[in-house]
Amino acid sequence: MRHIYLFLILFLLPIFSISQVEYTYQIMTNRGQAKANTEVVLLETTSKDRKVYKTNAQGMVTFTIDSGKEWAVSVGEMRNCQYIKHKGGRGSGSSFLVYDMETYNRKNRPKVDRSTLNLKMEQQNFTRVSKLTPGHSMIQVNLTRRDGSTLKNYDVNLTCYKLGKTFQANTGKAGSAVFIVPVDNDYEIDIDGVETFSWCDLGPTPMTKIIDLDYEPTNIKEYKKGDFIVQELPTDAKPTSARVRVKLTVKGGENGGVNEDVYLRMIKSNKVYKAKTSSDGSATFLLPKQAKYLIDFNFQKDVDVVDLSRMEGFAYSEQTINYIPDPRLQYPERFIPTINELVLKDFTEFIDKQYPDPETDYLDFYLKWGNKFNENSKEAMLEVGLATKKNPGSAMGPPVNVCFVIDKSGSMSGYDRIEQLQKSLVNFVQKLRPTDIVSIVAFNSDAQVLVQPNSVGDKKALIDVISSIRSGGGTNIHEGLLKGFPLVEKNLIPKGTNKIVLLTDGYGTTPPEIIINTAKTYYDKGIELSAVGVGEGYNQALLTQLASSGGGLMHFAGDAKKIEEVFAKELSSVLYPVAKECTIEVKYNDQIVYRQLYGYPIENEKDGQLNIKVNNLYPGINKMAMIKFDLINATKEIEKKPVIITARYFDYSKNKEVVKSKKAHLEWDEATGELDLVLDKEQRKLYTIAVINQSLKQMSDNFTNGNNAEAQKILERTIAQVKKQFPNAEDKDIKELMDKMNGYMKAFHQLALNSKK
């Protein structure tokens, strides 16, 4: 098994007023050859200052660090392969590093979520054997304590995901655990609850591998209590080879952090460690290293992350956590509407229609009356459909001016979100044009500008910064936006795409109306906002209103795997604009009176003309507006007075303003005058929405009368019925209603949990 060998000798001279340390690196391949002309990048993990060097013919490079606290070192494609702590003073140091991509990739292989696997256990009790059975190799793991003595009678596991097995053995009296396992497989070496403490990969040829590991065992009382792991630690508990001493100090909560339950969920595992804070608000754990843990409280989930994935040696970790109880968990009953609070949308609001792709221009609109007319007609509904080409072809328009406002709070550590976000951002950057302007803001409890607005230019510099993002802290969406909007405003492109792309999985603490007003203010300046919500816990109402107020799009990524797909859609929208500054004028005669517009915000209405502001249009858009009119003394002459709809927009392909008009003729028919809006709609969908509305009324009625169990049963039956009608939840409106019902179900479950505490 290959390793990255790193020897660092640092000679510190007396500390002067100027802090400056000179480092000399020698980079060699795993075959002992000098790694010449190789890029070495240093990135300060907080300020994101970046220094770039290249090795000489001997594979050597010298650089000076005179600022910052921690620098991530990347060599070629080995990103963040070492971290240098800068503690001030003057001095020099030297380092030898082996450039081995195979070992680097193995070490940084994504962690497998074992909680989703059904691993079979196989006990082995072998001693060293002289002859191997065909198709098998021997792996001997030797454990040695800090004092050099062998670690006897200690359990060691080998886990193979390909085989779906965990092999168990004991070091015995000799301090060696011996395994006979199938060849051509990768094996993780697990010790004392630490998954992948080390590893051993076997090729197709039978062989014997001896692995020597330094290991100091953890001797503590630890037991399962229900679903949790509880530890009994002495006040002077010290870290070990496998475990880090973690001290969390809690601020906030109902008791000022005192006597609070703290839960640490190991990411990609089913292990949850539980402790209670003491009189000073602290809780101490001895946690397996090489892992990350999400912090939960009774009434706040995914608060922050404890990251032990980079911890080496005998390590300590301390964090202060702000506990802000989530009212959805603390008071779930407030989020279930009573019969007087229940607000239902009329199912006509859910009508969705797909319009044909425009045949000639990039934009077209379609008109249809919902009914015919006679002298008894009192109202009319005009459907105005708007469609843009799905695939406009080549990139058009001026450069894009985009700022990514990225949530890097602790909760982003879980569920592969931060890793997938980084991957998606890198792919996004790769496809941008050299003239496009990009900036990046990352936020948790605070916000930080990672990349100032500039032309894409050197994409590698952007990728280095993206790869360095680490998650931790709370969620402050508003602070991120306040940093991002001015960056876009600095380089505002007239008639161009000026946009914020916000990605978050959380709520934040700023009142929604303040955040929405900020988005509106900058939208009026020509800056759009598109939002991407990740996971089940994001604030859908807030992000939807933000995107609506900000003139952009709202995307939902149900899990981390869909982030890349969402970014691809957003990339298409910003790189391939169809039209800008689009407005629709509706002129009507004196026999009809405008009453209401559904689907778009009205700009103004007077003197028989309605102006609708659409603004920016992107590829593949299908939108519908419904305009409701009242009829005044309708006569057959109304057929000769059509409603005239005119669209005005700037067409990038023609580089000029385009004006397109169509007429919507009212049709006279003695037989009918009733609105008939749904005959050609999806009857199944509308019927289902009616059922949901009725069920929500019954749920609220039972909840109001204190019958929570019956209210929950009604929800369960309705959810099952909807799933039967729409098994794939392909309709976005049905999905929105399902999300609402599932939200109420969670509230009822939380009510039951709270009653037990």
Short mmCIF file of C-alpha atoms in Angstrom, two decimals, residues 16 19 64 75 96 135 148 220 359 462 532 539 593:
data_model
loop_
_atom_site.label_atom_id
_atom_site.label_comp_id
_atom_site.label_asym_id
_atom_site.label_seq_id
_atom_site.Cartn_x
_atom_site.Cartn_y
_atom_site.Cartn_z
CA PHE A 16 10.57 39.65 15.45
CA SER A 19 6.22 37.39 10.64
CA THR A 64 7.24 32.49 1.89
CA VAL A 75 0.10 20.06 -5.74
CA PHE A 96 9.34 16.19 1.10
CA GLY A 135 -8.29 -16.91 -4.96
CA GLY A 148 5.97 0.31 21.51
CA ILE A 220 -14.34 4.34 28.47
CA GLU A 359 -41.84 27.66 -34.83
CA LEU A 462 -12.06 29.81 -9.24
CA VAL A 532 -32.21 26.61 -5.16
CA ASN A 539 -38.02 27.26 3.54
CA VAL A 593 -64.24 45.54 -17.60
#
